[in-house]
CSV table of C-alpha atoms in Angstrom, one decimal:
chain,number,residue,atom,x,y,z
A,79,MET,CA,65.0,30.8,188.2
A,80,ALA,CA,65.1,27.3,189.9
A,81,ALA,CA,68.0,26.6,191.5
A,82,SER,CA,70.3,23.6,190.4
A,83,PRO,CA,70.7,20.4,191.6
A,84,SER,CA,73.8,21.1,193.3
A,85,THR,CA,72.4,24.4,194.8
A,86,ALA,CA,69.0,22.9,196.1
A,87,ARG,CA,71.3,20.3,197.9
A,88,ALA,CA,73.7,22.6,199.8
A,89,ILE,CA,70.4,24.5,201.0
A,90,ASN,CA,69.0,21.2,202.0
A,91,ASP,CA,72.0,20.2,203.5
A,92,ARG,CA,72.5,24.2,205.4
A,93,LEU,CA,68.6,24.0,206.5
A,94,ALA,CA,69.4,20.7,208.0
A,95,LEU,CA,72.7,21.8,209.7
A,96,ARG,CA,70.9,25.2,211.8
A,97,LEU,CA,68.1,23.1,212.7
A,98,LEU,CA,70.4,20.3,214.6
A,99,GLN,CA,72.6,23.5,215.3
A,100,ARG,CA,69.6,24.5,217.7
A,101,GLU,CA,67.6,22.0,218.1
A,102,GLY,CA,70.0,19.1,219.3
A,103,PRO,CA,69.7,15.9,218.3
A,104,LEU,CA,67.0,14.6,215.8
A,105,THR,CA,66.1,11.9,213.4
A,106,ALA,CA,65.5,11.3,210.1
A,107,GLY,CA,61.7,11.5,210.7
A,108,GLN,CA,62.1,14.9,212.3
A,109,LEU,CA,63.9,16.8,210.1
A,110,LYS,CA,61.5,15.5,207.7
A,111,THR,CA,59.2,17.3,209.6
A,112,LEU,CA,60.3,20.2,210.1
A,113,THR,CA,62.0,20.5,206.9
A,114,GLY,CA,58.5,19.5,204.5
A,115,LEU,CA,61.6,17.5,202.4
A,116,SER,CA,60.7,14.3,201.4
A,117,ARG,CA,61.7,11.1,203.5
A,118,PRO,CA,64.4,10.3,200.3
A,119,THR,CA,66.1,13.7,199.9
A,120,VAL,CA,65.9,13.4,203.9
A,121,ALA,CA,68.3,10.6,203.9
A,122,ASP,CA,70.2,11.5,200.6
A,123,LEU,CA,71.3,14.7,202.7
A,124,VAL,CA,71.8,12.7,206.1
A,125,GLU,CA,74.8,10.4,204.3
A,126,ARG,CA,76.2,13.6,203.0
A,127,LEU,CA,76.3,15.6,205.8
A,128,GLN,CA,78.1,11.9,207.5
A,129,ASP,CA,80.4,11.5,204.9
A,130,SER,CA,81.8,15.2,205.5
A,131,GLY,CA,82.2,14.8,208.6
A,132,LEU,CA,79.6,17.3,210.0
A,133,VAL,CA,76.9,15.1,211.3
A,134,ARG,CA,77.3,11.4,212.9
A,135,VAL,CA,75.2,8.7,215.1
A,136,VAL,CA,74.8,9.8,218.6
A,137,GLY,CA,72.1,7.9,219.8
A,138,GLU,CA,69.0,5.9,219.4
A,139,THR,CA,65.3,7.2,219.9
A,140,GLY,CA,63.5,5.1,223.2
A,141,ASP,CA,60.4,4.8,221.1
A,142,ARG,CA,59.5,1.3,221.2
A,143,ARG,CA,57.5,0.3,217.9
A,144,ARG,CA,58.1,-2.3,215.7
A,145,GLY,CA,61.5,-2.6,214.0
A,146,PRO,CA,64.7,-0.6,215.3
A,147,ASN,CA,64.4,2.0,217.1
A,148,ALA,CA,65.5,5.7,215.6
A,149,ARG,CA,68.5,6.7,215.1
A,150,LEU,CA,69.1,10.0,215.9
A,151,TYR,CA,71.7,12.5,214.5
A,152,GLY,CA,73.9,15.6,215.9
A,153,ILE,CA,76.6,17.7,214.7
A,154,VAL,CA,80.1,16.6,215.2
A,155,ALA,CA,81.2,19.7,218.0
A,156,ASP,CA,84.5,18.9,218.0
A,157,ARG,CA,85.2,19.2,214.4
A,158,ALA,CA,86.2,22.5,214.5
A,159,HIS,CA,87.2,24.4,218.1
A,160,LEU,CA,87.6,28.4,218.6
A,161,ALA,CA,87.8,30.5,220.9
A,162,ALA,CA,87.4,34.2,222.7
A,163,LEU,CA,89.4,36.8,223.8
A,164,ASP,CA,87.9,40.0,225.8
A,165,VAL,CA,90.1,42.3,226.0
A,166,ARG,CA,90.4,45.0,228.7
A,167,THR,CA,92.9,48.1,229.2
A,168,HIS,CA,94.2,45.7,232.2
A,169,SER,CA,93.2,41.6,231.4
A,170,VAL,CA,92.7,39.2,229.3
A,171,SER,CA,90.0,36.7,228.7
A,172,VAL,CA,89.4,33.9,227.1
A,173,VAL,CA,87.7,30.6,226.5
A,174,VAL,CA,88.0,28.0,224.3
A,175,ALA,CA,84.9,26.2,222.7
A,176,ASP,CA,83.6,23.6,220.5
A,177,LEU,CA,81.3,24.1,217.1
A,178,LEU,CA,78.4,24.7,219.0
A,179,GLY,CA,80.1,27.3,221.5
A,180,GLU,CA,80.5,24.0,224.4
A,181,THR,CA,82.5,25.5,226.7
A,182,LEU,CA,86.5,23.2,226.4
A,183,ALA,CA,88.5,26.0,228.3
A,184,GLU,CA,88.8,29.7,229.7
A,185,ALA,CA,91.6,31.4,232.1
A,186,VAL,CA,91.8,34.9,232.8
A,187,LEU,CA,95.3,37.3,233.0
A,188,PRO,CA,95.9,40.3,234.5
A,189,ILE,CA,98.5,42.8,232.9
A,190,GLY,CA,99.8,45.5,235.0
A,191,SER,CA,100.1,49.0,233.6
A,192,ASP,CA,103.7,48.8,233.6
A,193,THR,CA,104.5,46.0,231.4
A,194,ALA,CA,106.0,46.5,228.1
A,195,THR,CA,103.6,45.6,225.0
A,196,GLU,CA,105.6,43.4,223.7
A,197,ALA,CA,105.5,41.8,226.7
A,198,ALA,CA,101.8,41.9,227.0
A,199,VAL,CA,101.5,40.3,223.6
A,200,GLU,CA,103.0,37.7,224.3
A,201,ARG,CA,101.4,36.8,227.4
A,202,ALA,CA,98.4,37.0,226.0
A,203,VAL,CA,99.0,35.0,223.0
A,204,ALA,CA,100.7,32.3,225.4
A,205,LEU,CA,97.7,32.1,227.4
A,206,LEU,CA,95.3,31.2,224.3
A,207,GLU,CA,97.4,28.8,223.2
A,208,ARG,CA,98.1,26.8,226.7
A,209,THR,CA,94.7,26.7,226.6
A,210,ALA,CA,93.8,26.1,223.8
A,211,GLY,CA,95.8,23.2,224.8
A,212,LYS,CA,93.6,22.2,228.4
A,213,ALA,CA,90.7,22.2,225.3
A,214,GLY,CA,93.0,19.4,223.3
A,215,THR,CA,94.2,19.1,220.2
A,216,VAL,CA,91.4,20.1,218.2
A,217,PRO,CA,93.2,23.8,216.1
A,218,LEU,CA,91.6,26.5,216.6
A,219,HIS,CA,88.8,27.2,213.6
A,220,SER,CA,88.2,31.1,214.7
A,221,VAL,CA,88.8,33.1,217.3
A,222,GLY,CA,86.5,36.0,217.9
A,223,VAL,CA,87.9,39.1,219.8
A,224,GLY,CA,86.1,41.9,221.7
A,225,ALA,CA,88.5,44.4,222.8
A,226,PRO,CA,87.3,48.6,223.7
A,227,GLY,CA,87.8,51.1,220.7
A,228,LEU,CA,87.3,51.7,217.0
A,229,VAL,CA,86.8,49.0,214.7
A,230,ASP,CA,87.7,50.0,210.5
A,231,PRO,CA,84.1,48.6,209.2
A,232,VAL,CA,86.6,49.2,206.3
A,233,THR,CA,89.9,46.8,206.9
A,234,GLY,CA,88.4,45.5,210.2
A,235,GLU,CA,91.6,46.2,212.6
A,236,LEU,CA,91.5,48.3,215.8
A,237,ARG,CA,92.2,51.8,214.9
A,238,ASP,CA,95.3,53.3,217.5
A,239,SER,CA,93.9,55.4,219.9
A,240,SER,CA,94.4,57.5,222.6
A,241,GLY,CA,94.4,56.9,226.1
A,242,LEU,CA,94.2,52.9,225.5
A,243,PRO,CA,97.3,50.2,226.3
A,244,ALA,CA,99.4,49.8,222.7
A,245,TRP,CA,98.9,46.2,223.4
A,246,HIS,CA,95.8,45.8,222.5
A,247,ARG,CA,96.3,46.6,218.5
A,248,ARG,CA,99.6,44.9,218.7
A,249,LEU,CA,98.1,41.5,220.0
A,250,VAL,CA,95.2,41.1,217.2
A,251,ALA,CA,98.0,42.0,214.3
A,252,VAL,CA,100.5,39.0,216.0
A,253,LEU,CA,96.6,36.6,216.2
A,254,GLN,CA,96.6,36.8,212.9
A,255,GLU,CA,100.2,36.4,211.7
A,256,ARG,CA,100.6,33.4,213.8
A,257,LEU,CA,96.8,31.3,214.0
A,258,PRO,CA,96.2,29.7,211.0
A,259,ALA,CA,92.5,30.3,212.4
A,260,THR,CA,90.4,33.8,211.3
A,261,VAL,CA,90.3,36.5,213.6
A,262,LEU,CA,87.5,38.1,214.3
A,263,VAL,CA,88.0,41.6,215.8
A,264,GLU,CA,84.9,43.6,217.4
A,265,ASN,CA,84.3,46.6,220.1
A,266,GLU,CA,83.3,45.2,223.1
A,267,THR,CA,80.6,47.0,223.5
A,268,ASN,CA,78.9,45.8,220.7
A,269,LEU,CA,80.1,42.1,221.1
A,270,ALA,CA,78.1,42.8,225.0
A,271,ALA,CA,75.0,43.8,222.6
A,272,LEU,CA,74.9,40.8,220.6
A,273,ALA,CA,75.0,38.2,223.5
A,274,GLU,CA,72.4,40.7,225.2
A,275,GLN,CA,69.9,39.9,221.9
A,276,ARG,CA,70.6,36.0,221.2
A,277,LEU,CA,71.2,35.3,225.9
A,278,GLY,CA,69.8,38.2,227.7
A,279,ALA,CA,68.0,40.9,227.8
A,280,ALA,CA,67.1,41.7,224.7
A,281,ARG,CA,66.3,39.2,223.1
A,282,GLY,CA,63.4,39.8,220.5
A,283,GLN,CA,64.6,43.0,219.8
A,284,ASP,CA,65.5,44.0,216.3
A,285,THR,CA,65.9,47.6,217.8
A,286,PHE,CA,67.6,48.5,220.9
A,287,VAL,CA,69.9,50.8,222.3
A,288,LEU,CA,73.5,48.7,224.9
A,289,LEU,CA,74.6,50.9,227.2
A,290,TRP,CA,78.0,49.7,228.6
A,291,LEU,CA,78.8,51.1,232.2
A,292,GLY,CA,82.2,49.2,233.6
A,293,HIS,CA,85.7,51.3,234.0
A,294,GLY,CA,83.9,53.5,231.3
A,295,VAL,CA,80.9,53.8,229.0
A,296,GLY,CA,80.3,53.2,225.8
A,297,ALA,CA,76.9,52.0,224.0
A,298,ALA,CA,75.3,49.9,220.6
A,299,VAL,CA,73.7,50.6,218.3
A,300,VAL,CA,71.3,48.1,216.8
A,301,LEU,CA,68.1,49.1,214.5
A,302,ASP,CA,65.9,46.8,212.3
A,303,GLY,CA,68.5,43.5,213.3
A,304,LYS,CA,71.7,44.7,212.3
A,305,LEU,CA,74.8,46.4,214.6
A,306,ARG,CA,75.3,49.8,213.4
A,307,ARG,CA,78.5,51.1,213.6
A,308,GLY,CA,78.8,54.6,211.5
A,309,ALA,CA,80.8,55.6,208.8
A,310,SER,CA,84.5,55.3,210.9
A,311,GLY,CA,83.4,52.8,213.4
A,312,GLY,CA,81.9,55.5,216.2
A,313,ALA,CA,78.3,54.7,216.4
A,314,GLY,CA,77.8,54.4,220.1
A,315,GLU,CA,81.1,56.9,221.5
A,316,ILE,CA,78.2,58.0,224.2
A,317,ALA,CA,81.5,58.4,226.9
A,318,PHE,CA,82.6,61.6,225.1
A,319,LEU,CA,78.9,63.3,224.7
A,320,PRO,CA,78.3,66.1,226.4
A,321,VAL,CA,76.3,66.6,229.1
A,322,PRO,CA,75.0,69.0,232.0
A,323,GLY,CA,77.1,68.5,235.3
A,324,THR,CA,80.2,68.9,234.7
A,325,SER,CA,83.2,71.4,235.0
A,326,ARG,CA,83.8,71.4,231.6
A,327,LEU,CA,83.3,69.6,228.0
A,328,PRO,CA,84.8,66.9,226.2
A,329,SER,CA,87.7,67.7,224.0
A,330,ALA,CA,88.6,65.5,220.7
A,331,VAL,CA,91.1,63.6,222.5
A,332,THR,CA,89.5,63.0,225.9
A,333,CYS,CA,86.3,62.1,227.1
A,334,ASP,CA,87.0,63.6,230.7
A,335,GLY,CA,84.1,66.3,230.8
A,336,GLY,CA,81.8,64.2,229.1
A,337,PHE,CA,79.5,61.5,230.0
A,338,HIS,CA,82.0,59.4,230.7
A,339,THR,CA,82.6,61.9,233.8
A,340,LEU,CA,79.0,61.0,235.2
A,341,ALA,CA,78.7,57.2,234.5
A,342,GLY,CA,82.2,55.6,233.8
A,343,SER,CA,83.4,54.0,237.1
A,344,ALA,CA,85.6,56.4,238.9
A,345,GLY,CA,82.6,59.1,238.6
A,346,VAL,CA,80.7,56.6,239.7
A,347,ALA,CA,82.7,55.4,242.9
A,348,GLU,CA,82.9,59.4,244.0
A,349,LEU,CA,79.5,59.8,243.9
A,350,ALA,CA,79.2,57.0,246.2
A,351,GLU,CA,82.1,58.2,248.5
A,352,ARG,CA,79.5,61.1,248.6
A,353,TYR,CA,76.3,59.2,250.4
A,354,GLY,CA,78.9,56.9,252.9
A,355,ILE,CA,79.0,53.9,250.4
A,356,SER,CA,82.0,51.9,250.2
A,357,ALA,CA,82.4,48.5,248.2
A,358,VAL,CA,85.6,45.9,247.7
A,359,PRO,CA,85.2,45.3,244.1
A,360,ALA,CA,85.9,41.4,242.5
A,361,PRO,CA,89.4,40.9,240.9
A,362,GLN,CA,89.4,42.7,237.6
A,363,GLU,CA,85.9,44.4,239.0
A,364,PRO,CA,85.4,48.1,238.3
A,365,PRO,CA,85.1,49.5,241.5
A,366,SER,CA,81.4,51.1,240.2
A,367,ALA,CA,79.9,47.4,239.9
A,368,ALA,CA,80.9,46.8,243.1
A,369,LEU,CA,79.1,49.8,245.1
A,370,VAL,CA,75.8,49.8,242.8
A,371,ARG,CA,75.4,46.6,243.9
A,372,THR,CA,76.6,47.6,248.1
A,373,ALA,CA,73.4,50.1,247.5
A,374,VAL,CA,70.6,47.6,246.0
A,375,GLY,CA,72.0,45.4,248.3
A,376,ALA,CA,70.8,48.2,251.1
A,377,LEU,CA,67.4,48.5,249.8
A,378,GLY,CA,67.0,44.9,250.9
A,379,GLY,CA,66.7,44.2,246.1
A,380,ALA,CA,68.9,42.2,244.2
A,381,SER,CA,71.2,42.4,241.6
A,382,ALA,CA,70.6,41.1,238.4
A,383,ASP,CA,72.9,38.1,240.0
A,384,GLY,CA,71.2,37.2,242.6
A,385,ALA,CA,73.5,39.1,245.2
A,386,SER,CA,72.1,40.8,247.9
A,387,ALA,CA,71.7,42.3,251.0
A,388,GLY,CA,68.7,39.8,252.2
A,389,GLY,CA,66.7,42.0,254.2
A,390,GLY,CA,68.3,45.2,254.1
A,391,ALA,CA,70.0,47.9,256.4
A,392,PRO,CA,68.9,50.1,258.4
A,393,ALA,CA,67.2,52.8,257.7
A,394,ASP,CA,69.9,55.7,257.5
A,395,GLU,CA,72.1,53.1,255.5
A,396,ALA,CA,68.9,52.7,253.3
A,397,GLY,CA,68.1,56.1,253.0
A,398,SER,CA,71.5,56.5,251.5
A,399,ALA,CA,71.5,53.9,248.7
A,400,ALA,CA,68.8,55.2,247.9
A,401,ALA,CA,69.8,58.6,247.1
A,402,PHE,CA,72.8,57.7,245.7
A,403,LEU,CA,70.8,55.3,243.4
A,404,ASP,CA,68.4,58.3,242.3
A,405,ASP,CA,71.7,60.2,241.7
A,406,LEU,CA,72.9,58.0,239.4
A,407,ALA,CA,69.5,56.9,237.6
A,408,ASP,CA,69.9,61.2,237.2
A,409,ARG,CA,72.4,60.7,235.7
A,410,LEU,CA,72.5,57.5,233.3
A,411,ALA,CA,68.8,59.1,232.4
A,412,LEU,CA,70.9,62.1,230.5
A,413,GLY,CA,72.5,60.0,228.5
A,414,ALA,CA,70.0,57.9,227.7
A,415,ALA,CA,67.6,60.7,227.2
A,416,ALA,CA,70.5,61.6,224.3
A,417,VAL,CA,69.7,58.0,222.7
A,418,SER,CA,66.2,58.2,223.4
A,419,ALA,CA,65.3,61.6,221.3
A,420,VAL,CA,68.0,60.8,218.5
A,421,LEU,CA,67.3,56.7,217.7
A,422,ASP,CA,64.0,56.3,219.2
A,423,PRO,CA,65.4,52.9,220.1
A,424,GLY,CA,62.2,51.5,222.3
A,425,ARG,CA,64.5,49.3,224.9
A,426,ILE,CA,68.1,51.0,226.8
A,427,VAL,CA,70.1,48.0,227.9
A,428,LEU,CA,72.0,48.7,231.2
A,429,ALA,CA,75.0,46.1,230.2
A,430,GLY,CA,78.6,46.1,231.8
A,431,GLU,CA,79.3,45.5,235.2
A,432,ALA,CA,77.7,47.9,237.2
A,433,GLY,CA,74.4,48.1,234.6
A,434,HIS,CA,74.4,44.4,235.6
A,435,ALA,CA,74.9,44.3,239.5
A,436,GLY,CA,72.3,47.1,239.7
A,437,GLY,CA,69.5,44.8,238.5
A,438,GLU,CA,66.3,46.2,237.7
A,439,VAL,CA,66.3,48.0,240.8
A,440,LEU,CA,68.8,51.0,239.7
A,441,ALA,CA,66.8,50.6,235.1
A,442,ALA,CA,63.0,51.5,236.7
A,443,ARG,CA,64.8,54.0,238.7
A,444,VAL,CA,66.1,55.2,234.9
A,445,GLU,CA,63.5,54.4,233.1
A,446,ASP,CA,61.0,56.4,235.4
A,447,ARG,CA,63.4,60.1,234.7
A,448,LEU,CA,63.5,58.9,231.5
A,449,ALA,CA,60.0,58.9,230.9
A,450,THR,CA,60.6,62.6,232.8
A,451,LEU,CA,62.9,63.8,229.7
A,452,SER,CA,61.5,62.1,226.5
A,453,PRO,CA,58.4,62.5,225.1
A,454,LEU,CA,59.3,58.3,223.6
A,455,ARG,CA,58.3,55.3,225.0
A,456,THR,CA,61.6,53.6,226.2
A,457,GLU,CA,62.0,50.6,227.9
A,458,VAL,CA,65.3,50.0,230.7
A,459,ARG,CA,66.1,46.4,231.0
A,460,ALA,CA,69.3,45.7,233.0
A,461,GLY,CA,71.7,43.7,231.4
A,462,ALA,CA,71.5,39.6,232.0
A,463,LEU,CA,74.9,38.6,231.4
A,464,GLY,CA,77.3,41.3,233.2
A,465,GLY,CA,80.5,41.2,232.8
A,466,ALA,CA,80.2,38.3,230.8
A,467,ALA,CA,78.9,39.9,227.9
A,468,VAL,CA,81.8,40.7,225.1
A,469,LEU,CA,83.2,36.9,225.5
A,470,ARG,CA,79.8,35.6,225.1
A,471,GLY,CA,79.5,37.9,222.0
A,472,ALA,CA,83.0,37.2,221.6
A,473,LEU,CA,82.1,33.5,220.8
A,474,LEU,CA,79.0,33.8,218.8
A,475,THR,CA,80.8,35.7,216.5
A,476,ALA,CA,83.7,32.8,216.7
A,477,ARG,CA,81.5,30.2,216.0
A,478,GLU,CA,78.7,31.8,213.4
A,479,ALA,CA,82.2,32.5,210.8
A,480,ALA,CA,83.3,28.8,211.7
A,481,GLN,CA,80.2,27.3,210.2
A,482,ASP,CA,79.3,29.8,207.5
A,483,GLU,CA,82.4,28.3,206.6
A,484,LEU,CA,82.2,24.1,207.5
A,485,PHE,CA,77.9,24.3,206.8
A,486,ALA,CA,79.0,26.2,202.6
A,487,PRO,CA,78.9,23.5,199.9
A,488,HIS,CA,82.3,23.4,198.5
A,489,ASP,CA,81.3,23.4,195.5
A,490,GLU,CA,79.3,26.6,194.6
A,491,SER,CA,80.7,30.0,193.7
A,492,ARG,CA,77.7,32.0,195.6
A,493,ARG,CA,77.2,30.3,199.7
A,494,PRO,CA,73.3,30.5,199.9
A,495,VAL,CA,71.8,32.0,202.8
A,496,LEU,CA,69.0,30.3,204.6
């Protein structure tokens, strides 16, 4: 059935906005070429988008020719502001950006474990308000929140989880109550997977698994281009995976004894101590990340952020570092082998601060060991975004929500999907 004129206009407008978002400022002629629309149709849609406040003239082409230079049209980036929060066990990070994702302000606030729930919530909300104020007077349109724990796939709310601070769940509720903005909450590892797929080590991958290695461990599953959360939102809770090498099994209430015991930051720190490796982590950084980065540097290699020890360390120190990384790779391969056997993802991304610090030095070791445990060919790559992946993913989620609403036709009962 042919689209109605109003639906056709809405589809064309949305297509043009997506092109302007992806390509940056374009002339009417360039929009005509990229959309395949006629010149009059493009002229009409540009006028509509300008009248709606979504597009404006941002410059002119530099090409000299007969007549005036062509005008360049761009999205009005300050039409809406977005915010992203990365809620950790002992801290919260905030970034505020414009409609195109350009960072305008950011901040980090430590929150001690002895802080009362309401006090922690008020501090986090105040941090968001201050950061948004620094970004300008434009109100927040959408807020993406990344947090550990399970997100109910039906309600979209963070579920009450033992072992996690109570202020996490309360914060989401308070933000939804106080802000006129849309508040979206998602598991932190899932957001990291979204960011790595769009911007990092999983670009171009429709099927992959992200293995988060930070203070704790987790996994995000992307199959056929879709993030899979599971029936209860718990897909990827790999910390509870029973594995050899621990003294007991995990239980329904604790992941101690599971894969977390081997690959969580505390377990990695214990392993590093056996090999005489020590390091001082940066503020809010898991100790495992600093230890892995030090070991990689001792080999003369570089972590994913480029940090290295230059020419390497003395032979005995380098030997200890290599043995530590080999042992750690053996541990990580156990979890990777379980993922590979069940999902056959084709690629596993070692993300989080420790995965990022290990770089390709650690990833290559895990891939080698995985090849001996599984007949399924699985690439292992180091995450490119480190601990920033959660914030980047939350911001992408907020931006998509804002653009879906602002770019959508308001006179249609159904939004077109392009």
